[in-house]
PDB file of C-alpha atoms in Angstrom:
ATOM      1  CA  UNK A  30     192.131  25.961 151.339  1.00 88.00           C
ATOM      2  CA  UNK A  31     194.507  27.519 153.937  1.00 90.00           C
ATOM      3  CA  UNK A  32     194.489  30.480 155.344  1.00 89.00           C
ATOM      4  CA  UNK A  33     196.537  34.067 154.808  1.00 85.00           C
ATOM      5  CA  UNK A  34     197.285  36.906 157.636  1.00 85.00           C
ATOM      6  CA  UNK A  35     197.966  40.505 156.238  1.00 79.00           C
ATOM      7  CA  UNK A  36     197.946  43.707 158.547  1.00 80.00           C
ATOM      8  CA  UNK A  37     196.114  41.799 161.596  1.00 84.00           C
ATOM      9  CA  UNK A  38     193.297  40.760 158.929  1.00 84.00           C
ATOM     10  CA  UNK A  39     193.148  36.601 158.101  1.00 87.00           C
ATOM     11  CA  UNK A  40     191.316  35.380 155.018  1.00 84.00           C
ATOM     12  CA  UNK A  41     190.821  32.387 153.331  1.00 88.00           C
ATOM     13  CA  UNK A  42     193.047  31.487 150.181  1.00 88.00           C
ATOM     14  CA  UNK A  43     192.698  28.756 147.620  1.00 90.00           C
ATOM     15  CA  UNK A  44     196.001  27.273 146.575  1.00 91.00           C
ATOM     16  CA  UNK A  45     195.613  24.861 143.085  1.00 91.00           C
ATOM     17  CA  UNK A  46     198.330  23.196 142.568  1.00 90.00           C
ATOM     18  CA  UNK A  47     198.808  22.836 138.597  1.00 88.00           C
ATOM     19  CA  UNK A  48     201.724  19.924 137.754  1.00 86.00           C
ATOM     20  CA  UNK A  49     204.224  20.416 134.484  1.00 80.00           C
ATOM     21  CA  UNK A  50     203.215  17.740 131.858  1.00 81.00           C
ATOM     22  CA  UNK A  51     205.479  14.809 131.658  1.00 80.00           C
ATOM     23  CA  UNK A  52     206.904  16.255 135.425  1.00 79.00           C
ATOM     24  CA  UNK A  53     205.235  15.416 138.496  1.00 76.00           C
ATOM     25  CA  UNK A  54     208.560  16.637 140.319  1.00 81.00           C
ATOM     26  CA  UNK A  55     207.963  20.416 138.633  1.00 85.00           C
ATOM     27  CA  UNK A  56     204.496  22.134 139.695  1.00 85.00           C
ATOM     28  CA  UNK A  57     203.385  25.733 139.803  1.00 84.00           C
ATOM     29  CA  UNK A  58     200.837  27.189 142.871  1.00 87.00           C
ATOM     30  CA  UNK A  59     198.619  29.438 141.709  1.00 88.00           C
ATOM     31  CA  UNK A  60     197.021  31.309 145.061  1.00 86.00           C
ATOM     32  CA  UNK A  61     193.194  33.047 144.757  1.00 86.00           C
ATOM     33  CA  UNK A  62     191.660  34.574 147.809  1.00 84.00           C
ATOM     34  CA  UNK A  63     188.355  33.805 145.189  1.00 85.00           C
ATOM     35  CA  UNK A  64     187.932  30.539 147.053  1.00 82.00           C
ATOM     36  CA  UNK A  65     184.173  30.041 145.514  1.00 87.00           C
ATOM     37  CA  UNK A  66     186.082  29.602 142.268  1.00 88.00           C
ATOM     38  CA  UNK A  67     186.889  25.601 141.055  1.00 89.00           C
ATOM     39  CA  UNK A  68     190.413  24.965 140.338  1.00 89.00           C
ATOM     40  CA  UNK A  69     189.654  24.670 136.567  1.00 90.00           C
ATOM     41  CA  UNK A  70     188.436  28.394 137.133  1.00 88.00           C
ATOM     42  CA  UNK A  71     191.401  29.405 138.725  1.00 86.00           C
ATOM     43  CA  UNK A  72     193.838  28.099 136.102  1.00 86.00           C
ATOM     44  CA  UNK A  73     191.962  29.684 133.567  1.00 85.00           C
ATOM     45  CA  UNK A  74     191.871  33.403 134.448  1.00 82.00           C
ATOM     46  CA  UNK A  75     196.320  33.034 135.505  1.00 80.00           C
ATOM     47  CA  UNK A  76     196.272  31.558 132.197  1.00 77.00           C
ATOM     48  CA  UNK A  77     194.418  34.555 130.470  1.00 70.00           C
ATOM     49  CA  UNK A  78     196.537  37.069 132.731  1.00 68.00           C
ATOM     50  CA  UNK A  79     199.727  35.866 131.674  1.00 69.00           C
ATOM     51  CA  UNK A  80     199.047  35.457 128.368  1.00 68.00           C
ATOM     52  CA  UNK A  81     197.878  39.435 127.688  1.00 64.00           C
ATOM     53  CA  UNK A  82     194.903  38.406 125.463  1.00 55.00           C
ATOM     54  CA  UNK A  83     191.723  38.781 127.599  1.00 52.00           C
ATOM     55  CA  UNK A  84     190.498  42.198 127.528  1.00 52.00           C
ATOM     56  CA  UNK A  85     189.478  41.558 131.233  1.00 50.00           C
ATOM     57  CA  UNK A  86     192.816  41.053 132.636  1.00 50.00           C
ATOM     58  CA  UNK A  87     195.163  43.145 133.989  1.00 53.00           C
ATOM     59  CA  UNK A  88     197.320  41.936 131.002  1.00 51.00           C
ATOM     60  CA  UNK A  89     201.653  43.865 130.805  1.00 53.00           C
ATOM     61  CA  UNK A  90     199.909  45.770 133.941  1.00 52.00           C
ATOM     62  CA  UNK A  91     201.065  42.452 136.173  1.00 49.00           C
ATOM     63  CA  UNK A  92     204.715  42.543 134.434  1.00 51.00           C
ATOM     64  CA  UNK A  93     205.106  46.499 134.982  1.00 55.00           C
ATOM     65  CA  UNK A  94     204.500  46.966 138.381  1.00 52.00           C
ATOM     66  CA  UNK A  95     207.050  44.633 139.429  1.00 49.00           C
ATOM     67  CA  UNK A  96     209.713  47.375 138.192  1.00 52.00           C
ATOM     68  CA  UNK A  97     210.874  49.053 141.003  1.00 51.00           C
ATOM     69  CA  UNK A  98     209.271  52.794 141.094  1.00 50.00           C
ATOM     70  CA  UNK A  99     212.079  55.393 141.170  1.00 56.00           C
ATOM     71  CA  UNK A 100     212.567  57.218 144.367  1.00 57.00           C
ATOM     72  CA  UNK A 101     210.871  61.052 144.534  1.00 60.00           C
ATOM     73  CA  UNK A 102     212.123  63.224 146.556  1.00 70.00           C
ATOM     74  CA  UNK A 103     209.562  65.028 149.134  1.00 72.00           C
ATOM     75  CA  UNK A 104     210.427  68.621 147.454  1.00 74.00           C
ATOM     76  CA  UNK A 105     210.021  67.214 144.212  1.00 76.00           C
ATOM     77  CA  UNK A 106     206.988  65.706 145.343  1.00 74.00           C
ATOM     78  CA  UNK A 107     205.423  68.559 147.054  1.00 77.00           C
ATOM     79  CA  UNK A 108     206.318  70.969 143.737  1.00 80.00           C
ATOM     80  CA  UNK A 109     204.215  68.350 141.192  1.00 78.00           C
ATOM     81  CA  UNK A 110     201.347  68.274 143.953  1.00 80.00           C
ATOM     82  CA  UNK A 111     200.947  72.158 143.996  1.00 83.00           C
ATOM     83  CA  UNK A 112     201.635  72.891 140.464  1.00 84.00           C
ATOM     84  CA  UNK A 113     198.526  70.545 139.604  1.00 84.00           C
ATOM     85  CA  UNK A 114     196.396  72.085 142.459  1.00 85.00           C
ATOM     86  CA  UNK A 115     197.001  75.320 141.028  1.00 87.00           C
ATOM     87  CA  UNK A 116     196.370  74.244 137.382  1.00 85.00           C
ATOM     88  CA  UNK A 117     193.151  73.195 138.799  1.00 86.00           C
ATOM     89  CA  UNK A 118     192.264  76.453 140.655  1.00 86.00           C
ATOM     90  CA  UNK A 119     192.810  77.952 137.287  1.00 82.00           C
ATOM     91  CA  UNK A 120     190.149  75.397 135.538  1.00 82.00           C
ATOM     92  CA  UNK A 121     187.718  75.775 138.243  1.00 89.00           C
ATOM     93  CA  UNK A 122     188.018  79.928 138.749  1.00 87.00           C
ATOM     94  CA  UNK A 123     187.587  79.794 134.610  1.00 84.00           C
ATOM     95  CA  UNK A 124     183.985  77.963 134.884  1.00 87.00           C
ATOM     96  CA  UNK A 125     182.556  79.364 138.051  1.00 87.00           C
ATOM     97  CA  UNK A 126     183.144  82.430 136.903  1.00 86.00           C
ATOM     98  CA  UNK A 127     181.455  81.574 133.528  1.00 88.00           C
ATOM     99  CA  UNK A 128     178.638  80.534 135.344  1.00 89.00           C
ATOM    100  CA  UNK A 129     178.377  83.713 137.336  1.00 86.00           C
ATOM    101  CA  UNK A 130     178.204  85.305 134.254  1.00 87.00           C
ATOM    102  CA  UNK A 131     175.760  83.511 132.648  1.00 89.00           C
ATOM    103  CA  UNK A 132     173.268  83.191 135.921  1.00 87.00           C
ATOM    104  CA  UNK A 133     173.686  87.306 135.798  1.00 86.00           C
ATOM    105  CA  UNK A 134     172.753  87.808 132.834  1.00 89.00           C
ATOM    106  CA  UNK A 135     169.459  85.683 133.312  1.00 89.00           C
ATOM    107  CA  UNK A 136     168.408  87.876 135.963  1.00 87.00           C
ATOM    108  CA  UNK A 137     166.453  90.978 135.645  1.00 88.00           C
ATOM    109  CA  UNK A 138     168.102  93.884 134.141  1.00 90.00           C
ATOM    110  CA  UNK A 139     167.765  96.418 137.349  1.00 86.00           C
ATOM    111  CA  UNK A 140     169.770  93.264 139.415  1.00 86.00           C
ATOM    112  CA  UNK A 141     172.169  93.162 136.997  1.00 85.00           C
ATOM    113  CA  UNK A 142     172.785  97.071 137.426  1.00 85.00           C
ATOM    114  CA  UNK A 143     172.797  96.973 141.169  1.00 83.00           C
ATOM    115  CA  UNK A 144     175.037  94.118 141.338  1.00 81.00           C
ATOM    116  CA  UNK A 145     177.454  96.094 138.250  1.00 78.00           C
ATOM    117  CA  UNK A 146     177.350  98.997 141.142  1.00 81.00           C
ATOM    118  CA  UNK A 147     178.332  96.905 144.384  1.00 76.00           C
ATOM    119  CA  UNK A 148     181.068  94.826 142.346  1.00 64.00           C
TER     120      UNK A 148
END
């Protein structure tokens, strides 16, 4: 058990130390801030992770974010941000309008006429 410092905040980590067979020289440390877990435990789940089999896993996910993103520019940024906000004002206008519609038409028929006047 040692413990880890991020951002001001310290927490406890488990290292497990797993050796290479026929190597006591060559060793891999595997690092969990699950500390409740037993080293057998630990092993297990890095060995289901980097093998891409257990549905639980994060599986390729572990492998792919250690591309390097590509850099967006702010503009570039800013356009993709509006153009979905407005595709979503679009979606939302659509339905609440819908269900204007359809809570009119439940209502009496002289509301519906005075509210057909004032619109």
């Amino acid at each position: 058990m040692v413990e880890a410092t991020y951002q001001g905040h310290t927490f406890p980590i488990r290292l497990v130390y797993v050796t290479k067979r026929g190597s006591k020289e060559k060793y891999l440390v595997l690092a969990t801030t699950q500390y409740k877990l037993h080293p057998q435990e630990i092993i297990q789940l890095y060995g289901c992770r980097w093998q891409s089999i257990d549905d639980r896993t994060l599986g390729d996910l572990f492998y792919l974010m250690n591309e390097a993103l590509p850099d967006l520019a702010f503009e570039e940024a800013l356009v993709c941000l509006l153009t979905a906000l407005k595709e979503v004002k679009a979606e939302i206008s659509a339905t609440v309008e819908q269900i204007l519609d359809n809570f009119i038409k439940l209502l009496p028929v002289f509301m519906q006429k005075q509210l057909l006047r004032t619109a």
